[in-house]
Coordinates of C-alpha atoms in Angstrom, one line a residue:
Chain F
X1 CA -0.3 -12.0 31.9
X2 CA 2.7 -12.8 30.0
X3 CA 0.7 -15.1 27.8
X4 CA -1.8 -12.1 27.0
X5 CA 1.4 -9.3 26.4
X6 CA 2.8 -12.3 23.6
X7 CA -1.0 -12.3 21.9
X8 CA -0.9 -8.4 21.8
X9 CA 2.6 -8.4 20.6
X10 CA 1.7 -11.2 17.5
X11 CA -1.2 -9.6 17.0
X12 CA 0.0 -5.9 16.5
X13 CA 2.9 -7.3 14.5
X14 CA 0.2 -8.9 12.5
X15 CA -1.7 -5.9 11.4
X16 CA 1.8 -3.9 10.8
X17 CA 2.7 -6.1 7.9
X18 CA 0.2 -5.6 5.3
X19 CA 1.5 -6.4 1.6
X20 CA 3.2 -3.9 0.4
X21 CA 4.7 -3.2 -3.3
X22 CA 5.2 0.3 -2.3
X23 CA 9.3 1.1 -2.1
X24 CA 11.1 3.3 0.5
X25 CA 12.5 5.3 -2.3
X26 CA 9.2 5.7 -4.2
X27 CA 7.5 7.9 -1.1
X28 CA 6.6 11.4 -1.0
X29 CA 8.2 13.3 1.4
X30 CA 5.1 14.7 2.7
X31 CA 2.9 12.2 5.1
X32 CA -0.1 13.4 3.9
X33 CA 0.3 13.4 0.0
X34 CA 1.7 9.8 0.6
X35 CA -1.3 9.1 2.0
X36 CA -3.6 10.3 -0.7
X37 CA -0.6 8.2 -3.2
X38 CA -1.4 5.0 -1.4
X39 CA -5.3 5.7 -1.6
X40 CA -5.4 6.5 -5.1
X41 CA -3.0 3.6 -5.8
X42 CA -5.1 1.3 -4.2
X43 CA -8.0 1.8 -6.6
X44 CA -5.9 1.8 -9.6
X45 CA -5.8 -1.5 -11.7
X46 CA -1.6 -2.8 -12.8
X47 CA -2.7 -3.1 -16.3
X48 CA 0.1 -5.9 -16.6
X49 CA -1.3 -7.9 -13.9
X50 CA -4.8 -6.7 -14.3
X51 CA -6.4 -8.0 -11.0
X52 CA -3.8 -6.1 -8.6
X53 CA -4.2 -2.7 -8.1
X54 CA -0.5 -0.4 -8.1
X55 CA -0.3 -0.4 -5.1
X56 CA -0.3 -4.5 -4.9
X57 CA 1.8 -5.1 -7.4
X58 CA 5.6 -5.7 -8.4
X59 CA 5.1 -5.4 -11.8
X60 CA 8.0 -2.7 -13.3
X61 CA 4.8 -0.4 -15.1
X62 CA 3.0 -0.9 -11.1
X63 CA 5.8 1.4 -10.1
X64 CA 6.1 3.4 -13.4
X65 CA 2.5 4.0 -12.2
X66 CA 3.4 4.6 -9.1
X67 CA 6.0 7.2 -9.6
X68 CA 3.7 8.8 -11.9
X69 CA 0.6 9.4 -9.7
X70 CA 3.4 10.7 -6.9
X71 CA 4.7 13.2 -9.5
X72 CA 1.5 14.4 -10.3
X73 CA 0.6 14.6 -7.2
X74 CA 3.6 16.5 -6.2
X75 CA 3.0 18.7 -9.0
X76 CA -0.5 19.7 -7.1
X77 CA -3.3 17.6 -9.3
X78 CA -6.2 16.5 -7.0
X79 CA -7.0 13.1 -6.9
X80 CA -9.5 13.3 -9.7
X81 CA -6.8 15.2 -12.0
X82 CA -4.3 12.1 -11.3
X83 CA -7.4 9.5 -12.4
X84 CA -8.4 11.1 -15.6
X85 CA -4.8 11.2 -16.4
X86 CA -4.3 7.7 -16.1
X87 CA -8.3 7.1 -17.6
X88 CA -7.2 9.1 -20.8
X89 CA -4.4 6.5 -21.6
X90 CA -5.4 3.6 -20.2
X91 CA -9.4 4.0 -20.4
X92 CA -11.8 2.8 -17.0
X93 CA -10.0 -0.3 -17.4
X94 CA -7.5 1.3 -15.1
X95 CA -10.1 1.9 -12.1
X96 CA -10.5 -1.1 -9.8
X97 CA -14.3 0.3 -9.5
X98 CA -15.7 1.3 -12.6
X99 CA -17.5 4.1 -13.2
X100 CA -21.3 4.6 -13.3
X101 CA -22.3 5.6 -16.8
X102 CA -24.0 4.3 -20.0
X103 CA -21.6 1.2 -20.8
X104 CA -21.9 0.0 -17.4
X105 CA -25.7 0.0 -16.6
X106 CA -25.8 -3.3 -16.5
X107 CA -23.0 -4.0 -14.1
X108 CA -23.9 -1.7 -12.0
X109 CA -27.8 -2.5 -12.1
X110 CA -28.0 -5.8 -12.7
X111 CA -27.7 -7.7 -9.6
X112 CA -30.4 -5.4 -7.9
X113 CA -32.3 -5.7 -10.9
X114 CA -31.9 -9.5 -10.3
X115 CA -32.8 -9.4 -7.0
X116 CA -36.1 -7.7 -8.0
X117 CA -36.8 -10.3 -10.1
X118 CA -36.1 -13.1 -7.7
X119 CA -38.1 -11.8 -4.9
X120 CA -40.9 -10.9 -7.2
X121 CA -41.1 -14.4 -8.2
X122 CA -41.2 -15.5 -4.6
X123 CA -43.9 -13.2 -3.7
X124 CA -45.8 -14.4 -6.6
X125 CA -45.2 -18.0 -5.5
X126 CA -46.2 -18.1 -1.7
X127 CA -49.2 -15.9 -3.4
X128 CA -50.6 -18.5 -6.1
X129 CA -50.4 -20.5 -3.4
X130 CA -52.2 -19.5 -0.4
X131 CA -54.8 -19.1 -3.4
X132 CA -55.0 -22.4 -5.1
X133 CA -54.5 -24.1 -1.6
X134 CA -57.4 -26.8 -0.6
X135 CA -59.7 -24.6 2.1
X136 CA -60.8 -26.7 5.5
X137 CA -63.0 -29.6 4.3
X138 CA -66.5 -29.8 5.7
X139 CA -67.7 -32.9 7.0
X140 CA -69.9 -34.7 5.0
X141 CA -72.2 -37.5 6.0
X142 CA -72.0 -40.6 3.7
X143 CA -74.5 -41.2 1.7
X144 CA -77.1 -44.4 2.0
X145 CA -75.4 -46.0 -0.7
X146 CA -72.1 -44.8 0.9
X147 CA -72.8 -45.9 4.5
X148 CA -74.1 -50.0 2.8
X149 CA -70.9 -50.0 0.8
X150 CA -68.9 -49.5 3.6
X151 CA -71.0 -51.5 5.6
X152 CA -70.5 -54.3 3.5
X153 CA -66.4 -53.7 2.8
X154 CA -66.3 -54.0 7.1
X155 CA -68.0 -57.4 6.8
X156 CA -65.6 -58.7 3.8
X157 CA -62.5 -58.2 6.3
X158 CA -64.0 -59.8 8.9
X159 CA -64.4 -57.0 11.6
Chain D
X1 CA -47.2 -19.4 -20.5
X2 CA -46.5 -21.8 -18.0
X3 CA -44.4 -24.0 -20.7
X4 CA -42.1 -20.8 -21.4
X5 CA -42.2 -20.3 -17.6
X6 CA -40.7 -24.0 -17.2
X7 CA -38.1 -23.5 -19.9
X8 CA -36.5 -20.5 -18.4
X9 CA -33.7 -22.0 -16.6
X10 CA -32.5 -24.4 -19.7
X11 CA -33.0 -20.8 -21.8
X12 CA -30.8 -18.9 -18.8
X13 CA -28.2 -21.6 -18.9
X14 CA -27.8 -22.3 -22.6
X15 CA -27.5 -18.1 -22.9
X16 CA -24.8 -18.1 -20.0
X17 CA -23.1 -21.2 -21.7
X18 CA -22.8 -19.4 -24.7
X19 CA -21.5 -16.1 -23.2
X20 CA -18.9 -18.2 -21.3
X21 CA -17.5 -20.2 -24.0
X22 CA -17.2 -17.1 -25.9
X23 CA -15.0 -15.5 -23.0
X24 CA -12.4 -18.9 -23.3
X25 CA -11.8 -17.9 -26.8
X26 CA -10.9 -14.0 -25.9
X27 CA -7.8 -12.9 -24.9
X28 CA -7.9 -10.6 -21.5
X29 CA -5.0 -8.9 -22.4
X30 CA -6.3 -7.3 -25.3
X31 CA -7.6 -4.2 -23.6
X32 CA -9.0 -2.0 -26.2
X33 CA -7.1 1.5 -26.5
X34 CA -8.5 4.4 -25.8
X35 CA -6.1 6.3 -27.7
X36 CA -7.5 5.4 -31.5
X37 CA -8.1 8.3 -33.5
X38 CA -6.6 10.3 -31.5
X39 CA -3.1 12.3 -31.7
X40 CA 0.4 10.5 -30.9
X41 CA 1.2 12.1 -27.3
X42 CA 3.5 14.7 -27.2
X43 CA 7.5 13.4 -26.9
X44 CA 10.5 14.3 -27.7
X45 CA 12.4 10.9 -27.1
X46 CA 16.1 11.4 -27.0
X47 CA 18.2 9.2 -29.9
X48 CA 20.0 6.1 -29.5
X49 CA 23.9 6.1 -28.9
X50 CA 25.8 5.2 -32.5
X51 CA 22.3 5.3 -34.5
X52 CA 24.1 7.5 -36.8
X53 CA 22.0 10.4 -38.2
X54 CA 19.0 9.5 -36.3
X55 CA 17.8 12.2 -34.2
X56 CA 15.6 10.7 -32.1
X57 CA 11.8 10.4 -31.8
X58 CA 9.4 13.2 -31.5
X59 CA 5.5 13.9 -32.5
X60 CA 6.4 16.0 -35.6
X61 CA 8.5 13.3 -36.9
X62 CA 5.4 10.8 -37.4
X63 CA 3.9 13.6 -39.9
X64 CA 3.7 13.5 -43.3
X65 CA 3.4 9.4 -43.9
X66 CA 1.7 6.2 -42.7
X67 CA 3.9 4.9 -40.2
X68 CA 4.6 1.7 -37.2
X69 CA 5.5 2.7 -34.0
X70 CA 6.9 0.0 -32.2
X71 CA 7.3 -0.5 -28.4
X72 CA 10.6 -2.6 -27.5
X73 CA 13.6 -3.1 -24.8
X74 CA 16.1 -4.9 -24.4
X75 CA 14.7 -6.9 -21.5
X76 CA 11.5 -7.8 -23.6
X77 CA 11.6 -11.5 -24.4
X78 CA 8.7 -11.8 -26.8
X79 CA 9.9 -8.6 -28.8
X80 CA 13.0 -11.3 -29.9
X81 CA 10.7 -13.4 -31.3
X82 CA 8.7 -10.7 -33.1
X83 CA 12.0 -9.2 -34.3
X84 CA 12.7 -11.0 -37.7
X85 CA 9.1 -9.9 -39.1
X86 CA 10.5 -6.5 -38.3
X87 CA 13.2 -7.0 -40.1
X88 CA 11.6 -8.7 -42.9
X89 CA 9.6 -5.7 -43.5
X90 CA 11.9 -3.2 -43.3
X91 CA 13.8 -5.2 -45.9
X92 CA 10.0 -5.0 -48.1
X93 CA 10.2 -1.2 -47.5
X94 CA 6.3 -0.4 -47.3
X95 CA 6.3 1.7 -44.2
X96 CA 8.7 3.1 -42.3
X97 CA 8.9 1.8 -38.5
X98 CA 10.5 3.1 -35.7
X99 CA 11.0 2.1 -32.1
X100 CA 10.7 3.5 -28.3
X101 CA 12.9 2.1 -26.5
X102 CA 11.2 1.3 -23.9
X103 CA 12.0 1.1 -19.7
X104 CA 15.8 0.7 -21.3
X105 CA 19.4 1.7 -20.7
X106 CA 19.6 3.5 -23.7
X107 CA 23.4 1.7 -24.3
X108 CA 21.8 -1.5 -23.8
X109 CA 18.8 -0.7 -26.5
X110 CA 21.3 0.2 -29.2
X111 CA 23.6 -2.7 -28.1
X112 CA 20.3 -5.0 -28.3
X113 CA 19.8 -3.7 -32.2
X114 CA 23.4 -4.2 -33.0
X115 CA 22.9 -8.1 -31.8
X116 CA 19.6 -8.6 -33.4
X117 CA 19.3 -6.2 -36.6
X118 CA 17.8 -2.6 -36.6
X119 CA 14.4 -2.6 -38.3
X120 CA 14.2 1.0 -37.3
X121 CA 14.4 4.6 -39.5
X122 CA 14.4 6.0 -36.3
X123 CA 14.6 5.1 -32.5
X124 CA 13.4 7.1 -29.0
X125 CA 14.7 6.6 -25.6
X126 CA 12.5 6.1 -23.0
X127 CA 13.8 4.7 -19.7
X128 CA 12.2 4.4 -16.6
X129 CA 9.4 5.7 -15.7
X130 CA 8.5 5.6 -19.2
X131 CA 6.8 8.8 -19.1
X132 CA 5.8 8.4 -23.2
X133 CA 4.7 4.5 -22.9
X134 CA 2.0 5.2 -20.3
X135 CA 1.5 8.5 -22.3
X136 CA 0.4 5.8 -25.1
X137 CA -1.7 3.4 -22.3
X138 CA 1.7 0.9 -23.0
X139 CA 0.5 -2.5 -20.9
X140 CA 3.6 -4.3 -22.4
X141 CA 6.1 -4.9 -25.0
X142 CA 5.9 -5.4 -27.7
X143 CA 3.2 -3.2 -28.6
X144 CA 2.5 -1.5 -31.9
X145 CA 0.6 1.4 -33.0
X146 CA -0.1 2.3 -36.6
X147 CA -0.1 6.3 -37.3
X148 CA -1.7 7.9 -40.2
X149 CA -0.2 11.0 -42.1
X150 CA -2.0 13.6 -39.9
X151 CA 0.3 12.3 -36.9
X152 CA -3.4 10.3 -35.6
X153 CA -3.0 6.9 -33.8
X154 CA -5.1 4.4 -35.8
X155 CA -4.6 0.9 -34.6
X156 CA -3.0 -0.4 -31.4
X157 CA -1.5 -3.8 -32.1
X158 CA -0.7 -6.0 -28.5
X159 CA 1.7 -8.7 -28.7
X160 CA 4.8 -9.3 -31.1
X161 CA 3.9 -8.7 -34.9
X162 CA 3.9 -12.1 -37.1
X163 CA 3.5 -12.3 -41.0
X164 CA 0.4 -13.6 -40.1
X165 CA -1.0 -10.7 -38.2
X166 CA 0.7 -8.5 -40.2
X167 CA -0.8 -9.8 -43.7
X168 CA -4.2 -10.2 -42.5
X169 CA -4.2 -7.4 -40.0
X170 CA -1.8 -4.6 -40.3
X171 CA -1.1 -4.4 -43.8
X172 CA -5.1 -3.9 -44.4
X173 CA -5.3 -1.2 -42.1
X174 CA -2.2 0.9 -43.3
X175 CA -2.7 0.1 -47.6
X176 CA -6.5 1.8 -45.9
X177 CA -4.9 4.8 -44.5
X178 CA -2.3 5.5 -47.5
X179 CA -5.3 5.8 -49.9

């Protein structure tokens, strides 16, 4: 029983201590707009460090970002207000998840595209060949030539 | 049919050879701005202590002339090494370039210049947050942006500014826009 209280404890610990960039002092005082701070900085890329989102990083312009996307939150934007704010000076390259548009096709569609193609060509395959594959052979009897040859290939071994 | 059908992987991997040898030669840092040709955010940067007459940095002030708008702090070890082309130009006179002072104790900006020259005509404060740097999509120092007359970002230069980059580059751009 004790052992089992010491997993829960390790284990609750454990999911309390996510990494976190995110300062005491940087917080909005209101729970909920914090909230939609930490979503929104979780999908916005630290240009400096480029694979860790705001919300990840310690880079100093991480929380200049930070700070940012709190004020304008805090000034009432919506969460789309605080993105295009931060996509009109630092382009899509800011969002984690790009957007679905012209440029971005073929990231978007490739790999179902791909896909497509790769189970097409399977298809096609295991079709060709069930086709070209040999169908049940008949039996049939030898001819007289056949049968002596055979006859006389028997005797040359002896059996 | 069947030959080209054979061929397709040595085709696939030749093309994805090729596009990956030309992503070693490129530079992911250089994210391309999305703030060419269009209009130097607004700001109204605060001056430098003992900078003399300079008033600061604002919008208005890059009106009128080709100009280099040059990102910099004191804590910014590259903009050191970048800091005697600066200099070298400003002795050369072609365009005038001023400085944000970027994520800075103002005090410690103008103490910076004092130690290491003043390329500047004139200089803007922007400490922390850095409210005009992300207004310009800023990913580091030093950055440079070359302005044209009408006050309209033209160029975004990442990284310090060498005579190399500036004569082959830079230079180009601007003797382009003073035309």
């Amino acid at each position: 029983m004790r052992l089992l209280a010491l997993c829960a404890l390790l284990l609750g610990l454990n999911a309390a201590t996510p990494a976190l960039a995110v300062n005491p002092d940087e917080m909005l005082k209101d729970p909920a707009q914090e909230a939609r701070a930490r979503e929104l900085g979780r999908e916005l890329r630290c240009v400096v460090c480029q694979n860790q989102s705001i919300d990840d990083s310690d880079a100093d312009l991480a929380r200049d970002l930070r700070l940012i996307v709190r004020e304008r939150i805090d000034k009432g934007d919506t969460d789309n207000d605080v993105r295009r704010f931060l996509v009109e000076r630092y382009g899509d390259y800011v969002l984690l998840k790009p957007p679905f548009k012209q440029t971005t096709l073929a990231l978007w569609l490739g790999p179902p595209v791909l896909l497509l193609v790769g189970a097409g060509m399977v298809a096609l395959f295991y079709r060709r060949r069930r086709r070209t594959s040999v169908p049940p052979a008949v039996e049939v009897p030898l001819t007289p030539e056949e049968q002596r040859r055979l006859d006389r290939l028997m005797k040359e071994t002896g059996q | 049919m069947r030959r080209i059908l054979y061929l397709l992987p040595v085709l696939i991997f030749v093309g994805l050879t090729v596009l990956f040898l030309k992503g070693l030669t490129m530079d992911p840092r250089q994210i391309p701005s999305v703030l060419i040709d269009r209009a130097v955010p607004e700001m109204v940067l605060a001056p430098l202590p003992g900078r003399g007459e300079d008033t600061g940095l604002s919008t208005a002030d890059l009106k009128g002339r080709v100009s280099v708008v040059n990102i910099y702090g004191s804590w910014c070890v590259a903009c050191v090494q970048e800091h005697p082309t600066l200099m070298a130009l400003k002795k050369q006179g072609d365009v005038p370039i001023h400085g944000i002072d970027w994520r800075d104790d103002p005090e410690q900006g103008a103490a910076w210049l004092k130690k290491h020259g003043d390329p500047y005509q004139r200089v803007g404060a922007d400490p922390a947050p850095g409210r005009t740097a992300v207004d310009f999509g800023v990913t580091g120092a030093p950055e440079s942006f070359i302005v044209d007359r009408n006050g309209i970002i033209r160029y975004k230069h990442t990284g310090p500014i060498t005579p190399e980059n500036w004569r082959k580059t830079l230079l180009p751009i601007i003797r382009e826009l003073e035309k």
